[in-house]
Amino acid sequence: MGPEVGVGGGVGSEVGGEADLAHHGHVSLWDGRVGVWLVSENLGPTDVAEATVRLAFSVPMAGGFDLPPACLWSSDRVVSCRTGELKATGGVGELALDLRTAGHPDELTVDITTAWRDGVADRNPRNDRHRVLVLATGDPYVF
C-alpha cells in the first residue's frame, strides 16, 4: 500500500496523522476598511506544527499597509497567514487584520480556507472553509 496524500500537505507527501482544523471569527467593512478577527483551532487527535490560512477578498486591497509578521500578501486580493502550532484537541491561534480596500465598495466577499496543514489529513474540511458576504455597514459578519 502506497503513501496517502494529505489534503493541503502537498502532492506525494505522506499523511502524518489526522487533524480537524476549524476557523471562526468575524469580518467587518466600513469606509473602505476591512477588519478581520480569526481564531484557528485544531479539534483533531494530531498536533499540527504549522498551518496556513488563506483569506481571498473579492475586491483588491490597497497596498502599503503592514501585515502581522505571520502574514504575507499573495496578491492584491489574497493574504496568507501562518497559524503557529496547533496542539491536538484544542490548540488555538488568533489573528487580527486591519486592511484597506482599493476603493470604497458597498460589499465584498471573503473566502477563508486552510491552504496548508503540515502534512496531516483533515477529513472534515467543512469547518475550515467559509465564504462570507460583508456589507459596508461596520457590522461584524460572523463565520
CSV table of C-alpha atoms in Angstrom, one decimal:
chain,number,residue,atom,x,y,z
A,1,MET,CA,0.0,0.0,0.0
A,2,GLY,CA,1.5,3.4,-1.0
A,3,PRO,CA,1.6,6.6,1.0
A,4,GLU,CA,-1.6,8.6,1.3
A,5,VAL,CA,-1.7,12.2,0.0
A,6,GLY,CA,-2.6,14.7,2.7
A,7,VAL,CA,-5.0,17.4,1.6
A,8,GLY,CA,-3.0,20.6,1.8
A,9,GLY,CA,0.1,18.6,2.6
A,10,GLY,CA,1.4,18.6,-1.0
A,11,VAL,CA,1.3,16.0,-3.7
A,12,GLY,CA,3.3,12.9,-2.8
A,13,SER,CA,3.6,13.8,0.9
A,14,GLU,CA,2.7,11.1,3.5
A,15,VAL,CA,-0.1,11.8,5.9
A,16,GLY,CA,1.4,12.4,9.3
A,17,GLY,CA,-1.8,11.8,11.2
A,18,GLU,CA,-5.2,13.4,11.2
A,19,ALA,CA,-6.3,16.8,12.5
A,20,ASP,CA,-9.5,18.8,12.3
A,21,LEU,CA,-8.7,22.4,11.7
A,22,ALA,CA,-11.5,24.9,12.1
A,23,HIS,CA,-11.6,28.7,11.5
A,24,HIS,CA,-14.1,31.0,13.1
A,25,GLY,CA,-14.4,34.7,13.6
A,26,HIS,CA,-15.9,37.8,12.0
A,27,VAL,CA,-15.3,40.3,9.2
A,28,SER,CA,-16.4,44.0,9.1
A,29,LEU,CA,-16.3,46.5,6.3
A,30,TRP,CA,-16.7,50.3,6.7
A,31,ASP,CA,-15.4,53.3,4.8
A,32,GLY,CA,-13.0,51.2,2.7
A,33,ARG,CA,-11.6,49.4,5.7
A,34,VAL,CA,-11.8,45.7,6.4
A,35,GLY,CA,-11.3,44.2,9.9
A,36,VAL,CA,-10.8,40.5,10.3
A,37,TRP,CA,-10.6,38.6,13.6
A,38,LEU,CA,-9.9,34.9,13.1
A,39,VAL,CA,-9.4,32.0,15.5
A,40,SER,CA,-7.9,28.8,14.2
A,41,GLU,CA,-8.4,25.6,16.2
A,42,ASN,CA,-7.3,22.0,16.0
A,43,LEU,CA,-10.1,19.7,17.1
A,44,GLY,CA,-8.4,16.6,15.9
A,45,PRO,CA,-6.2,14.0,17.5
A,46,THR,CA,-2.9,15.0,16.0
A,47,ASP,CA,-0.8,18.1,16.7
A,48,VAL,CA,-0.2,20.4,13.7
A,49,ALA,CA,3.2,22.1,13.9
A,50,GLU,CA,2.2,24.8,11.4
A,51,ALA,CA,-0.8,25.6,9.1
A,52,THR,CA,-1.5,28.4,6.7
A,53,VAL,CA,-4.9,30.1,6.4
A,54,ARG,CA,-5.8,31.9,3.2
A,55,LEU,CA,-8.1,34.9,3.0
A,56,ALA,CA,-9.2,35.8,-0.5
A,57,PHE,CA,-11.2,39.0,-1.0
A,58,SER,CA,-13.5,39.7,-3.9
A,59,VAL,CA,-12.1,43.3,-4.3
A,60,PRO,CA,-8.5,44.4,-4.4
A,61,MET,CA,-6.9,45.7,-1.2
A,62,ALA,CA,-4.8,48.9,-1.1
A,63,GLY,CA,-1.1,48.4,-0.9
A,64,GLY,CA,1.3,49.9,1.5
A,65,PHE,CA,-0.1,48.6,4.8
A,66,ASP,CA,1.8,46.3,7.1
A,67,LEU,CA,0.5,42.9,7.9
A,68,PRO,CA,1.3,40.9,11.1
A,69,PRO,CA,4.6,39.1,11.0
A,70,ALA,CA,2.9,35.8,10.4
A,71,CYS,CA,1.2,37.0,7.2
A,72,LEU,CA,2.1,38.0,3.7
A,73,TRP,CA,0.4,39.3,0.6
A,74,SER,CA,-0.1,36.5,-2.0
A,75,SER,CA,-1.7,39.1,-4.4
A,76,ASP,CA,-3.7,42.3,-4.1
A,77,ARG,CA,-6.7,40.2,-3.1
A,78,VAL,CA,-5.2,37.4,-1.1
A,79,VAL,CA,-3.5,37.3,2.4
A,80,SER,CA,-1.9,34.1,3.6
A,81,CYS,CA,-1.1,33.7,7.3
A,82,ARG,CA,0.7,31.1,9.4
A,83,THR,CA,-1.3,29.8,12.4
A,84,GLY,CA,1.6,28.7,14.5
A,85,GLU,CA,1.5,25.4,16.3
A,86,LEU,CA,-2.0,24.0,16.9
A,87,LYS,CA,-2.0,21.3,19.6
A,88,ALA,CA,-4.4,18.4,19.3
A,89,THR,CA,-7.9,18.7,20.7
A,90,GLY,CA,-8.0,22.4,21.4
A,91,GLY,CA,-4.8,24.2,20.1
A,92,VAL,CA,-5.8,27.8,19.2
A,93,GLY,CA,-4.2,30.5,17.2
A,94,GLU,CA,-5.6,34.1,16.8
A,95,LEU,CA,-5.2,36.6,14.1
A,96,ALA,CA,-6.4,40.2,13.7
A,97,LEU,CA,-6.1,42.2,10.4
A,98,ASP,CA,-6.8,45.8,9.7
A,99,LEU,CA,-6.8,46.3,5.9
A,100,ARG,CA,-7.9,48.9,3.4
A,101,THR,CA,-9.7,48.3,0.1
A,102,ALA,CA,-8.5,50.0,-3.1
A,103,GLY,CA,-11.9,51.9,-3.2
A,104,HIS,CA,-15.0,52.1,-1.1
A,105,PRO,CA,-17.1,49.1,-2.1
A,106,ASP,CA,-20.6,48.6,-0.8
A,107,GLU,CA,-19.9,45.0,-0.1
A,108,LEU,CA,-17.3,42.3,-0.6
A,109,THR,CA,-16.9,38.6,-0.1
A,110,VAL,CA,-14.0,36.8,1.7
A,111,ASP,CA,-13.2,33.2,1.3
A,112,ILE,CA,-11.4,31.7,4.2
A,113,THR,CA,-9.6,28.3,3.7
A,114,THR,CA,-6.8,26.2,5.0
A,115,ALA,CA,-4.1,26.4,2.3
A,116,TRP,CA,-1.6,24.0,4.0
A,117,ARG,CA,-1.6,21.9,7.1
A,118,ASP,CA,1.9,20.4,7.6
A,119,GLY,CA,1.2,17.0,6.0
A,120,VAL,CA,-1.8,16.0,8.2
A,121,ALA,CA,-5.1,14.9,6.8
A,122,ASP,CA,-8.4,16.7,7.6
A,123,ARG,CA,-11.4,14.6,6.8
A,124,ASN,CA,-13.8,17.4,7.9
A,125,PRO,CA,-12.9,20.4,5.7
A,126,ARG,CA,-16.4,22.0,6.2
A,127,ASN,CA,-15.3,23.9,9.3
A,128,ASP,CA,-12.2,25.4,7.8
A,129,ARG,CA,-13.8,26.7,4.6
A,130,HIS,CA,-16.1,29.7,4.7
A,131,ARG,CA,-17.4,32.3,2.2
A,132,VAL,CA,-18.7,35.4,3.9
A,133,LEU,CA,-20.7,38.3,2.3
A,134,VAL,CA,-19.8,41.5,4.1
A,135,LEU,CA,-21.8,44.7,3.7
A,136,ALA,CA,-20.2,48.1,4.3
A,137,THR,CA,-22.2,48.7,7.5
A,138,GLY,CA,-19.4,48.2,10.0
A,139,ASP,CA,-21.3,45.3,11.5
A,140,PRO,CA,-19.4,42.1,12.3
A,141,TYR,CA,-20.3,39.3,9.9
A,142,VAL,CA,-19.7,36.1,11.8
A,143,PHE,CA,-18.4,32.8,10.3
